[in-house]
Amino acid sequence: GEAEYRATTLHDYRHDGGQFLKEVVIHKVIDDQLWRFNSDERPFHLQQFIVGKRHDHVLGDDPAGAVADKFGISRALVSEAMRAIDS
């Protein structure tokens, strides 16, 4: 179920044995444009690709909220994943 999927996904970001040890990466096509977030690139920003050219949008004081809103993902889930990689 959903709880099992969530636990497995969160484990993937743990520093003690997960598959993705240091970053949260999200890609999504929105309105025919590719958007990407990679927590390994600081300061936190969203990347938008227009006709193959990358445009960076620096995130403010609530990067997890901005990422969640842009990609349509639960704020709690994004926050938890980002906390897990920073621990």
Short mmCIF file of N, CA and C in Angstrom, two decimals, residues 18-78:
data_model
loop_
_atom_site.label_atom_id
_atom_site.label_comp_id
_atom_site.label_asym_id
_atom_site.label_seq_id
_atom_site.Cartn_x
_atom_site.Cartn_y
_atom_site.Cartn_z
N GLY A 18 20.66 3.60 1.89
CA GLY A 18 19.72 3.88 0.81
C GLY A 18 20.41 3.88 -0.55
N GLN A 19 19.61 3.89 -1.58
CA GLN A 19 20.13 3.88 -2.95
C GLN A 19 20.60 5.26 -3.40
N PHE A 20 19.97 6.31 -2.90
CA PHE A 20 20.30 7.67 -3.30
C PHE A 20 20.84 8.37 -2.07
N LEU A 21 22.13 8.39 -1.94
CA LEU A 21 22.75 8.75 -0.67
C LEU A 21 22.82 10.23 -0.40
N LYS A 22 22.73 11.06 -1.43
CA LYS A 22 23.03 12.46 -1.15
C LYS A 22 22.17 13.48 -1.86
N GLU A 23 21.17 13.08 -2.61
CA GLU A 23 20.43 14.09 -3.36
C GLU A 23 18.99 13.68 -3.64
N VAL A 24 18.17 14.70 -3.83
CA VAL A 24 16.80 14.53 -4.29
C VAL A 24 16.76 15.10 -5.70
N VAL A 25 16.36 14.30 -6.67
CA VAL A 25 16.29 14.74 -8.06
C VAL A 25 14.88 14.49 -8.58
N ILE A 26 14.27 15.52 -9.14
CA ILE A 26 12.92 15.42 -9.67
C ILE A 26 12.91 16.03 -11.07
N HIS A 27 12.33 15.31 -12.02
CA HIS A 27 12.15 15.81 -13.40
C HIS A 27 10.67 15.73 -13.73
N LYS A 28 10.16 16.72 -14.44
CA LYS A 28 8.77 16.66 -14.89
C LYS A 28 8.59 17.61 -16.07
N VAL A 29 7.81 17.16 -17.04
CA VAL A 29 7.44 18.03 -18.16
C VAL A 29 6.15 18.75 -17.75
N ILE A 30 6.22 20.09 -17.75
CA ILE A 30 5.08 20.93 -17.37
C ILE A 30 4.87 21.92 -18.51
N ASP A 31 3.67 21.92 -19.07
CA ASP A 31 3.35 22.81 -20.20
C ASP A 31 4.40 22.71 -21.31
N ASP A 32 4.73 21.48 -21.67
CA ASP A 32 5.66 21.19 -22.76
C ASP A 32 7.09 21.65 -22.50
N GLN A 33 7.44 21.90 -21.25
CA GLN A 33 8.82 22.28 -20.91
C GLN A 33 9.32 21.37 -19.80
N LEU A 34 10.58 20.99 -19.90
CA LEU A 34 11.20 20.16 -18.87
C LEU A 34 11.60 21.03 -17.69
N TRP A 35 11.22 20.59 -16.49
CA TRP A 35 11.64 21.23 -15.25
C TRP A 35 12.40 20.20 -14.44
N ARG A 36 13.40 20.67 -13.69
CA ARG A 36 14.21 19.75 -12.90
C ARG A 36 14.60 20.41 -11.58
N PHE A 37 14.69 19.59 -10.55
CA PHE A 37 15.25 20.01 -9.27
C PHE A 37 16.30 18.99 -8.88
N ASN A 38 17.46 19.47 -8.43
CA ASN A 38 18.53 18.60 -7.95
C ASN A 38 19.07 19.23 -6.67
N SER A 39 18.84 18.58 -5.54
CA SER A 39 19.24 19.15 -4.25
C SER A 39 20.75 19.23 -4.07
N ASP A 40 21.50 18.57 -4.94
CA ASP A 40 22.96 18.60 -4.85
C ASP A 40 23.52 19.93 -5.36
N GLU A 41 22.73 20.67 -6.12
CA GLU A 41 23.18 21.95 -6.68
C GLU A 41 22.68 23.09 -5.80
N ARG A 42 23.62 23.84 -5.25
CA ARG A 42 23.29 24.94 -4.33
C ARG A 42 23.67 26.27 -4.94
N PRO A 43 23.00 27.36 -4.63
CA PRO A 43 21.79 27.38 -3.82
C PRO A 43 20.66 26.63 -4.52
N PHE A 44 19.69 26.16 -3.72
CA PHE A 44 18.57 25.42 -4.30
C PHE A 44 17.89 26.25 -5.37
N HIS A 45 17.58 25.60 -6.49
CA HIS A 45 16.90 26.28 -7.59
C HIS A 45 16.16 25.26 -8.44
N LEU A 46 15.19 25.76 -9.18
CA LEU A 46 14.51 24.96 -10.19
C LEU A 46 15.16 25.26 -11.53
N GLN A 47 15.29 24.25 -12.34
CA GLN A 47 15.84 24.42 -13.68
C GLN A 47 14.70 24.25 -14.69
N GLN A 48 14.58 25.19 -15.58
CA GLN A 48 13.58 25.15 -16.64
C GLN A 48 14.34 25.12 -17.96
N PHE A 49 13.92 24.24 -18.86
CA PHE A 49 14.59 24.13 -20.15
C PHE A 49 13.64 24.60 -21.25
N ILE A 50 14.05 25.69 -21.92
CA ILE A 50 13.26 26.28 -23.00
C ILE A 50 14.08 26.19 -24.27
N VAL A 51 13.57 25.45 -25.24
CA VAL A 51 14.26 25.22 -26.52
C VAL A 51 15.71 24.78 -26.25
N GLY A 52 15.86 23.87 -25.31
CA GLY A 52 17.18 23.32 -25.01
C GLY A 52 18.07 24.18 -24.15
N LYS A 53 17.63 25.39 -23.81
CA LYS A 53 18.45 26.28 -22.99
C LYS A 53 17.95 26.26 -21.54
N ARG A 54 18.89 26.12 -20.63
CA ARG A 54 18.56 26.03 -19.20
C ARG A 54 18.41 27.42 -18.58
N HIS A 55 17.33 27.57 -17.80
CA HIS A 55 17.08 28.79 -17.04
C HIS A 55 16.91 28.39 -15.58
N ASP A 56 17.70 28.99 -14.69
CA ASP A 56 17.63 28.68 -13.27
C ASP A 56 16.73 29.67 -12.54
N HIS A 57 15.92 29.14 -11.63
CA HIS A 57 15.02 29.94 -10.80
C HIS A 57 15.38 29.64 -9.34
N VAL A 58 16.11 30.56 -8.71
CA VAL A 58 16.55 30.36 -7.33
C VAL A 58 15.34 30.31 -6.41
N LEU A 59 15.37 29.36 -5.47
CA LEU A 59 14.27 29.19 -4.53
C LEU A 59 14.50 30.03 -3.28
N GLY A 60 13.43 30.43 -2.64
CA GLY A 60 13.51 31.30 -1.47
C GLY A 60 13.69 30.52 -0.18
N ASP A 61 13.04 31.01 0.87
CA ASP A 61 13.21 30.47 2.21
C ASP A 61 12.54 29.12 2.43
N ASP A 62 11.66 28.71 1.54
CA ASP A 62 10.96 27.43 1.68
C ASP A 62 11.16 26.59 0.43
N PRO A 63 12.38 26.09 0.21
CA PRO A 63 12.64 25.34 -1.02
C PRO A 63 11.79 24.08 -1.15
N ALA A 64 11.57 23.38 -0.06
CA ALA A 64 10.75 22.16 -0.13
C ALA A 64 9.33 22.50 -0.56
N GLY A 65 8.78 23.59 -0.04
CA GLY A 65 7.44 24.00 -0.43
C GLY A 65 7.36 24.40 -1.89
N ALA A 66 8.36 25.12 -2.36
CA ALA A 66 8.38 25.55 -3.76
C ALA A 66 8.49 24.35 -4.69
N VAL A 67 9.34 23.39 -4.33
CA VAL A 67 9.50 22.17 -5.14
C VAL A 67 8.19 21.38 -5.15
N ALA A 68 7.59 21.22 -3.99
CA ALA A 68 6.33 20.48 -3.88
C ALA A 68 5.25 21.13 -4.74
N ASP A 69 5.14 22.45 -4.65
CA ASP A 69 4.12 23.16 -5.43
C ASP A 69 4.36 23.02 -6.93
N LYS A 70 5.60 23.16 -7.36
CA LYS A 70 5.92 23.10 -8.80
C LYS A 70 5.63 21.73 -9.39
N PHE A 71 6.01 20.69 -8.65
CA PHE A 71 5.90 19.33 -9.18
C PHE A 71 4.64 18.59 -8.75
N GLY A 72 3.81 19.25 -7.93
CA GLY A 72 2.57 18.61 -7.50
C GLY A 72 2.79 17.44 -6.57
N ILE A 73 3.75 17.57 -5.67
CA ILE A 73 4.10 16.52 -4.72
C ILE A 73 3.79 17.03 -3.32
N SER A 74 3.48 16.13 -2.43
CA SER A 74 3.19 16.48 -1.04
C SER A 74 4.35 17.27 -0.42
N ARG A 75 4.04 18.40 0.20
CA ARG A 75 5.08 19.20 0.88
C ARG A 75 5.75 18.38 1.97
N ALA A 76 4.96 17.61 2.71
CA ALA A 76 5.53 16.80 3.79
C ALA A 76 6.53 15.78 3.25
N LEU A 77 6.22 15.17 2.12
CA LEU A 77 7.11 14.17 1.53
C LEU A 77 8.41 14.81 1.04
N VAL A 78 8.31 15.94 0.36
CA VAL A 78 9.52 16.62 -0.13
C VAL A 78 10.37 17.09 1.06
#
